[in-house]
């Protein structure tokens, strides 16, 4: 039996390009004359970080970390493990955590706590997509691309069982 496949586009490529450009300009204004480190959450944040950083006319550093994932399922466990750590020291620096989506909020809440313990000057968060209806953890998301309903999505970094991250748009998943 064939597995689930990407269905209808929920956020079109054109909308993503426009919104990421806006976000980049807004963030660049907010972080003028700071010492910014963009921290991407692997692997989902790869396209977003790549596009966002090029929309920011600013001197900045990028780095990545990896957290334990959902595995092949589509629901969060609430336990978040840091599997691969940063390679830069963030003490005294302005950190912006960039992820593809905030769902329950456990990932961003845990990452924020972990990184705040390292003495950065500031820690903020930025996501392309926000499923507000699913929040369990109390976490502030400072920059949001799009608020979406409670549906499982793939594309532009988001996967189902490791697939569909390379789609240039965000789609719902059919047959799930
Ligand atoms: P949270 O900890 O529940 O906020 O989940 C955050 C992580 O879950 C994201 O970084 C994604 O990797 C994954 N995730 C949440 N919702 C979706 C979805 O609709 N599609 C694909 N991955 C998702
Ligand atoms: Mg993720």
PDB file of C-alpha atoms and ligand atoms in Angstrom:
ATOM      1  CA  UNK A   1       0.000   0.000   0.000  1.00  0.00           C
ATOM      2  CA  UNK A   2       1.413   3.437  -0.909  1.00  0.00           C
ATOM      3  CA  UNK A   3       2.221   5.771   2.007  1.00  0.00           C
ATOM      4  CA  UNK A   4       0.873   9.283   2.525  1.00  0.00           C
ATOM      5  CA  UNK A   5       1.691  11.806  -0.216  1.00  0.00           C
ATOM      6  CA  UNK A   6       1.821  15.613  -0.293  1.00  0.00           C
ATOM      7  CA  UNK A   7      -1.592  17.012  -1.192  1.00  0.00           C
ATOM      8  CA  UNK A   8      -2.850  20.578  -1.579  1.00  0.00           C
ATOM      9  CA  UNK A   9      -0.430  23.470  -1.084  1.00  0.00           C
ATOM     10  CA  UNK A  10      -1.248  25.198   2.192  1.00  0.00           C
ATOM     11  CA  UNK A  11       1.391  27.908   1.775  1.00  0.00           C
ATOM     12  CA  UNK A  12       2.485  28.558  -1.810  1.00  0.00           C
ATOM     13  CA  UNK A  13       6.108  29.103  -2.814  1.00  0.00           C
ATOM     14  CA  UNK A  14       5.374  32.731  -3.787  1.00  0.00           C
ATOM     15  CA  UNK A  15       3.887  33.439  -0.352  1.00  0.00           C
ATOM     16  CA  UNK A  16       6.897  31.896   1.379  1.00  0.00           C
ATOM     17  CA  UNK A  17       9.383  33.919  -0.656  1.00  0.00           C
ATOM     18  CA  UNK A  18       7.527  37.162   0.090  1.00  0.00           C
ATOM     19  CA  UNK A  19       7.076  36.492   3.802  1.00  0.00           C
ATOM     20  CA  UNK A  20      10.648  35.282   4.368  1.00  0.00           C
ATOM     21  CA  UNK A  21      11.893  38.474   2.724  1.00  0.00           C
ATOM     22  CA  UNK A  22       9.742  40.556   5.068  1.00  0.00           C
ATOM     23  CA  UNK A  23      10.868  38.606   8.127  1.00  0.00           C
ATOM     24  CA  UNK A  24      14.513  38.952   7.121  1.00  0.00           C
ATOM     25  CA  UNK A  25      14.219  42.714   6.796  1.00  0.00           C
ATOM     26  CA  UNK A  26      12.360  42.986  10.124  1.00  0.00           C
ATOM     27  CA  UNK A  27      14.928  40.854  11.955  1.00  0.00           C
ATOM     28  CA  UNK A  28      17.822  42.737  10.360  1.00  0.00           C
ATOM     29  CA  UNK A  29      16.340  46.011  11.656  1.00  0.00           C
ATOM     30  CA  UNK A  30      15.854  44.573  15.147  1.00  0.00           C
ATOM     31  CA  UNK A  31      19.392  43.190  15.305  1.00  0.00           C
ATOM     32  CA  UNK A  32      21.294  46.123  13.798  1.00  0.00           C
ATOM     33  CA  UNK A  33      24.640  46.584  15.589  1.00  0.00           C
ATOM     34  CA  UNK A  34      24.393  43.319  17.517  1.00  0.00           C
ATOM     35  CA  UNK A  35      26.418  40.136  17.484  1.00  0.00           C
ATOM     36  CA  UNK A  36      23.825  37.778  15.994  1.00  0.00           C
ATOM     37  CA  UNK A  37      24.037  33.994  15.810  1.00  0.00           C
ATOM     38  CA  UNK A  38      21.291  32.300  13.803  1.00  0.00           C
ATOM     39  CA  UNK A  39      20.794  28.855  15.311  1.00  0.00           C
ATOM     40  CA  UNK A  40      19.010  26.518  12.905  1.00  0.00           C
ATOM     41  CA  UNK A  41      17.333  23.362  14.156  1.00  0.00           C
ATOM     42  CA  UNK A  42      18.336  20.488  11.863  1.00  0.00           C
ATOM     43  CA  UNK A  43      17.077  19.248   9.580  1.00  0.00           C
ATOM     44  CA  UNK A  44      13.784  21.054   9.160  1.00  0.00           C
ATOM     45  CA  UNK A  45      15.147  24.593   9.355  1.00  0.00           C
ATOM     46  CA  UNK A  46      17.641  24.199   6.494  1.00  0.00           C
ATOM     47  CA  UNK A  47      15.653  25.882   3.687  1.00  0.00           C
ATOM     48  CA  UNK A  48      14.271  28.529   6.026  1.00  0.00           C
ATOM     49  CA  UNK A  49      17.689  29.471   7.434  1.00  0.00           C
ATOM     50  CA  UNK A  50      19.198  29.510   3.942  1.00  0.00           C
ATOM     51  CA  UNK A  51      16.539  31.892   2.622  1.00  0.00           C
ATOM     52  CA  UNK A  52      16.190  33.981   5.769  1.00  0.00           C
ATOM     53  CA  UNK A  53      19.898  34.724   6.158  1.00  0.00           C
ATOM     54  CA  UNK A  54      20.092  35.957   2.591  1.00  0.00           C
ATOM     55  CA  UNK A  55      17.226  38.361   3.287  1.00  0.00           C
ATOM     56  CA  UNK A  56      19.187  39.923   6.147  1.00  0.00           C
ATOM     57  CA  UNK A  57      21.650  42.689   5.293  1.00  0.00           C
ATOM     58  CA  UNK A  58      23.608  42.179   8.483  1.00  0.00           C
ATOM     59  CA  UNK A  59      26.866  40.646   9.708  1.00  0.00           C
ATOM     60  CA  UNK A  60      25.908  37.362  11.342  1.00  0.00           C
ATOM     61  CA  UNK A  61      27.047  33.849  12.159  1.00  0.00           C
ATOM     62  CA  UNK A  62      25.049  30.701  11.484  1.00  0.00           C
ATOM     63  CA  UNK A  63      25.238  27.446  13.350  1.00  0.00           C
ATOM     64  CA  UNK A  64      23.047  24.374  13.726  1.00  0.00           C
ATOM     65  CA  UNK A  65      21.962  21.905  16.344  1.00  0.00           C
ATOM     66  CA  UNK A  66      19.859  18.787  16.192  1.00  0.00           C
ATOM     67  CA  UNK A  67      17.213  17.595  18.598  1.00  0.00           C
ATOM     68  CA  UNK A  68      15.671  14.183  18.919  1.00  0.00           C
ATOM     69  CA  UNK A  69      12.857  13.948  16.405  1.00  0.00           C
ATOM     70  CA  UNK A  70       9.420  12.459  16.153  1.00  0.00           C
ATOM     71  CA  UNK A  71      10.809   9.364  14.437  1.00  0.00           C
ATOM     72  CA  UNK A  72       8.412   8.272  11.759  1.00  0.00           C
ATOM     73  CA  UNK A  73       5.263   9.309  13.595  1.00  0.00           C
ATOM     74  CA  UNK A  74       3.413  12.593  13.560  1.00  0.00           C
ATOM     75  CA  UNK A  75       2.937  13.395  17.240  1.00  0.00           C
ATOM     76  CA  UNK A  76       5.267  14.945  19.820  1.00  0.00           C
ATOM     77  CA  UNK A  77       6.521  13.118  22.880  1.00  0.00           C
ATOM     78  CA  UNK A  78       7.265  16.127  25.074  1.00  0.00           C
ATOM     79  CA  UNK A  79      10.811  14.941  25.764  1.00  0.00           C
ATOM     80  CA  UNK A  80      13.436  16.844  23.814  1.00  0.00           C
ATOM     81  CA  UNK A  81      17.031  15.677  23.572  1.00  0.00           C
ATOM     82  CA  UNK A  82      19.954  17.633  22.137  1.00  0.00           C
ATOM     83  CA  UNK A  83      21.528  15.165  19.728  1.00  0.00           C
ATOM     84  CA  UNK A  84      24.047  17.453  18.000  1.00  0.00           C
ATOM     85  CA  UNK A  85      25.260  20.605  19.719  1.00  0.00           C
ATOM     86  CA  UNK A  86      26.426  23.964  18.382  1.00  0.00           C
ATOM     87  CA  UNK A  87      30.047  24.492  17.438  1.00  0.00           C
ATOM     88  CA  UNK A  88      30.178  28.173  18.429  1.00  0.00           C
ATOM     89  CA  UNK A  89      30.268  29.721  21.883  1.00  0.00           C
ATOM     90  CA  UNK A  90      27.153  31.853  22.348  1.00  0.00           C
ATOM     91  CA  UNK A  91      28.201  33.575  25.595  1.00  0.00           C
ATOM     92  CA  UNK A  92      27.527  37.288  25.276  1.00  0.00           C
ATOM     93  CA  UNK A  93      25.949  36.908  21.859  1.00  0.00           C
ATOM     94  CA  UNK A  94      22.471  37.537  20.506  1.00  0.00           C
ATOM     95  CA  UNK A  95      20.901  34.210  19.607  1.00  0.00           C
ATOM     96  CA  UNK A  96      17.965  33.675  17.285  1.00  0.00           C
ATOM     97  CA  UNK A  97      16.711  30.085  17.235  1.00  0.00           C
ATOM     98  CA  UNK A  98      15.215  29.306  13.829  1.00  0.00           C
ATOM     99  CA  UNK A  99      12.933  26.320  13.312  1.00  0.00           C
ATOM    100  CA  UNK A 100      10.499  25.188  10.667  1.00  0.00           C
ATOM    101  CA  UNK A 101       7.423  24.957  12.883  1.00  0.00           C
ATOM    102  CA  UNK A 102       6.230  25.366  16.450  1.00  0.00           C
ATOM    103  CA  UNK A 103       3.643  22.782  17.358  1.00  0.00           C
ATOM    104  CA  UNK A 104       3.391  21.738  21.017  1.00  0.00           C
ATOM    105  CA  UNK A 105       6.239  24.174  21.768  1.00  0.00           C
ATOM    106  CA  UNK A 106       8.295  21.597  23.705  1.00  0.00           C
ATOM    107  CA  UNK A 107      11.228  21.796  21.282  1.00  0.00           C
ATOM    108  CA  UNK A 108      11.556  25.585  21.380  1.00  0.00           C
ATOM    109  CA  UNK A 109      10.955  25.764  25.130  1.00  0.00           C
ATOM    110  CA  UNK A 110      13.690  23.202  25.815  1.00  0.00           C
ATOM    111  CA  UNK A 111      16.132  24.797  23.383  1.00  0.00           C
ATOM    112  CA  UNK A 112      15.559  28.225  24.825  1.00  0.00           C
ATOM    113  CA  UNK A 113      16.267  26.944  28.348  1.00  0.00           C
ATOM    114  CA  UNK A 114      19.384  25.082  27.227  1.00  0.00           C
ATOM    115  CA  UNK A 115      20.833  28.025  25.324  1.00  0.00           C
ATOM    116  CA  UNK A 116      19.905  30.615  27.958  1.00  0.00           C
ATOM    117  CA  UNK A 117      22.023  28.667  30.462  1.00  0.00           C
ATOM    118  CA  UNK A 118      25.142  29.454  28.381  1.00  0.00           C
ATOM    119  CA  UNK A 119      25.122  33.178  29.117  1.00  0.00           C
ATOM    120  CA  UNK A 120      24.029  34.706  25.805  1.00  0.00           C
ATOM    121  CA  UNK A 121      23.078  38.392  25.711  1.00  0.00           C
ATOM    122  CA  UNK A 122      19.642  37.473  24.358  1.00  0.00           C
ATOM    123  CA  UNK A 123      17.688  34.506  23.020  1.00  0.00           C
ATOM    124  CA  UNK A 124      14.708  34.856  20.692  1.00  0.00           C
ATOM    125  CA  UNK A 125      12.856  32.420  18.474  1.00  0.00           C
ATOM    126  CA  UNK A 126      11.700  32.447  14.870  1.00  0.00           C
ATOM    127  CA  UNK A 127       9.576  29.890  13.035  1.00  0.00           C
ATOM    128  CA  UNK A 128       8.119  29.729   9.560  1.00  0.00           C
ATOM    129  CA  UNK A 129       4.898  28.087  10.773  1.00  0.00           C
ATOM    130  CA  UNK A 130       2.949  28.281  14.006  1.00  0.00           C
ATOM    131  CA  UNK A 131       0.265  25.734  14.907  1.00  0.00           C
ATOM    132  CA  UNK A 132      -1.134  27.815  17.744  1.00  0.00           C
ATOM    133  CA  UNK A 133      -3.932  25.348  18.445  1.00  0.00           C
ATOM    134  CA  UNK A 134      -1.521  22.657  19.601  1.00  0.00           C
ATOM    135  CA  UNK A 135       0.523  24.529  22.193  1.00  0.00           C
ATOM    136  CA  UNK A 136       1.393  22.648  25.415  1.00  0.00           C
ATOM    137  CA  UNK A 137       4.594  24.388  26.507  1.00  0.00           C
ATOM    138  CA  UNK A 138       4.654  28.033  27.534  1.00  0.00           C
ATOM    139  CA  UNK A 139       7.048  29.554  25.012  1.00  0.00           C
ATOM    140  CA  UNK A 140       7.242  32.952  23.365  1.00  0.00           C
ATOM    141  CA  UNK A 141       7.746  32.861  19.622  1.00  0.00           C
ATOM    142  CA  UNK A 142       9.154  36.219  18.576  1.00  0.00           C
ATOM    143  CA  UNK A 143       8.954  35.942  14.785  1.00  0.00           C
ATOM    144  CA  UNK A 144       6.307  33.900  12.947  1.00  0.00           C
ATOM    145  CA  UNK A 145       5.961  33.483   9.199  1.00  0.00           C
ATOM    146  CA  UNK A 146       2.470  32.008   9.033  1.00  0.00           C
ATOM    147  CA  UNK A 147      -0.086  30.750  11.521  1.00  0.00           C
ATOM    148  CA  UNK A 148      -1.622  27.497  10.290  1.00  0.00           C
ATOM    149  CA  UNK A 149      -4.446  25.236  11.484  1.00  0.00           C
ATOM    150  CA  UNK A 150      -3.824  21.954  13.258  1.00  0.00           C
ATOM    151  CA  UNK A 151      -2.943  19.832  10.243  1.00  0.00           C
ATOM    152  CA  UNK A 152       0.185  17.825   9.522  1.00  0.00           C
ATOM    153  CA  UNK A 153       2.242  19.528   6.827  1.00  0.00           C
ATOM    154  CA  UNK A 154       5.306  18.740   4.725  1.00  0.00           C
ATOM    155  CA  UNK A 155       7.642  20.699   2.476  1.00  0.00           C
ATOM    156  CA  UNK A 156      10.085  23.602   2.814  1.00  0.00           C
ATOM    157  CA  UNK A 157      12.037  21.605   5.387  1.00  0.00           C
ATOM    158  CA  UNK A 158       9.168  19.698   6.968  1.00  0.00           C
ATOM    159  CA  UNK A 159       9.156  15.955   6.524  1.00  0.00           C
ATOM    160  CA  UNK A 160       7.034  12.894   6.860  1.00  0.00           C
ATOM    161  CA  UNK A 161       9.255   9.914   7.613  1.00  0.00           C
ATOM    162  CA  UNK A 162      12.265  11.757   6.197  1.00  0.00           C
ATOM    163  CA  UNK A 163      10.598  12.681   2.917  1.00  0.00           C
ATOM    164  CA  UNK A 164       9.300  15.855   1.214  1.00  0.00           C
ATOM    165  CA  UNK A 165      11.657  18.363   2.891  1.00  0.00           C
ATOM    166  CA  UNK A 166      12.731  19.495  -0.577  1.00  0.00           C
ATOM    167  CA  UNK A 167       9.318  20.724  -1.732  1.00  0.00           C
ATOM    168  CA  UNK A 168       9.537  24.494  -2.321  1.00  0.00           C
ATOM    169  CA  UNK A 169       6.078  25.003  -0.769  1.00  0.00           C
ATOM    170  CA  UNK A 170       4.171  23.741   2.289  1.00  0.00           C
ATOM    171  CA  UNK A 171       1.533  21.092   1.654  1.00  0.00           C
ATOM    172  CA  UNK A 172      -0.888  19.024   3.674  1.00  0.00           C
ATOM    173  CA  UNK A 173      -0.379  15.271   3.657  1.00  0.00           C
ATOM    174  CA  UNK A 174      -2.966  13.077   1.976  1.00  0.00           C
ATOM    175  CA  UNK A 175      -3.698   9.546   3.085  1.00  0.00           C
ATOM    176  CA  UNK A 176      -2.408   9.933   6.620  1.00  0.00           C
TER     177      UNK A 176
HETATM  178  P1  LIG B   1       7.017  20.753  18.957  1.00  0.00           P
HETATM  179  O1  LIG B   1       8.118  20.391  19.906  1.00  0.00           O
HETATM  180  O2  LIG B   1       5.782  19.929  19.179  1.00  0.00           O
HETATM  181  O3  LIG B   1       6.717  22.229  18.911  1.00  0.00           O
HETATM  182  O4  LIG B   1       7.455  20.286  17.536  1.00  0.00           O
HETATM  183  C1  LIG B   1       8.411  20.862  16.821  1.00  0.00           C
HETATM  184  C2  LIG B   1       8.961  19.900  15.792  1.00  0.00           C
HETATM  185  O5  LIG B   1       8.013  18.897  15.427  1.00  0.00           O
HETATM  186  C3  LIG B   1       9.279  20.640  14.530  1.00  0.00           C
HETATM  187  O6  LIG B   1      10.610  21.100  14.538  1.00  0.00           O
HETATM  188  C4  LIG B   1       9.044  19.599  13.471  1.00  0.00           C
HETATM  189  O7  LIG B   1      10.228  18.864  13.256  1.00  0.00           O
HETATM  190  C5  LIG B   1       8.015  18.659  14.041  1.00  0.00           C
HETATM  191  N1  LIG B   1       6.652  18.932  13.515  1.00  0.00           N
HETATM  192  C6  LIG B   1       5.614  19.500  14.137  1.00  0.00           C
HETATM  193  N2  LIG B   1       4.540  19.600  13.363  1.00  0.00           N
HETATM  194  C7  LIG B   1       4.899  19.083  12.172  1.00  0.00           C
HETATM  195  C8  LIG B   1       4.215  18.924  10.915  1.00  0.00           C
HETATM  196  O8  LIG B   1       3.047  19.292  10.708  1.00  0.00           O
HETATM  197  N3  LIG B   1       4.939  18.352   9.918  1.00  0.00           N
HETATM  198  C9  LIG B   1       6.231  17.953  10.069  1.00  0.00           C
HETATM  199  N4  LIG B   1       6.913  18.100  11.216  1.00  0.00           N
HETATM  200  C10 LIG B   1       6.256  18.652  12.258  1.00  0.00           C
HETATM  201 MG1  LIG B   2      12.194  20.007  13.652  1.00  0.00          MG
END
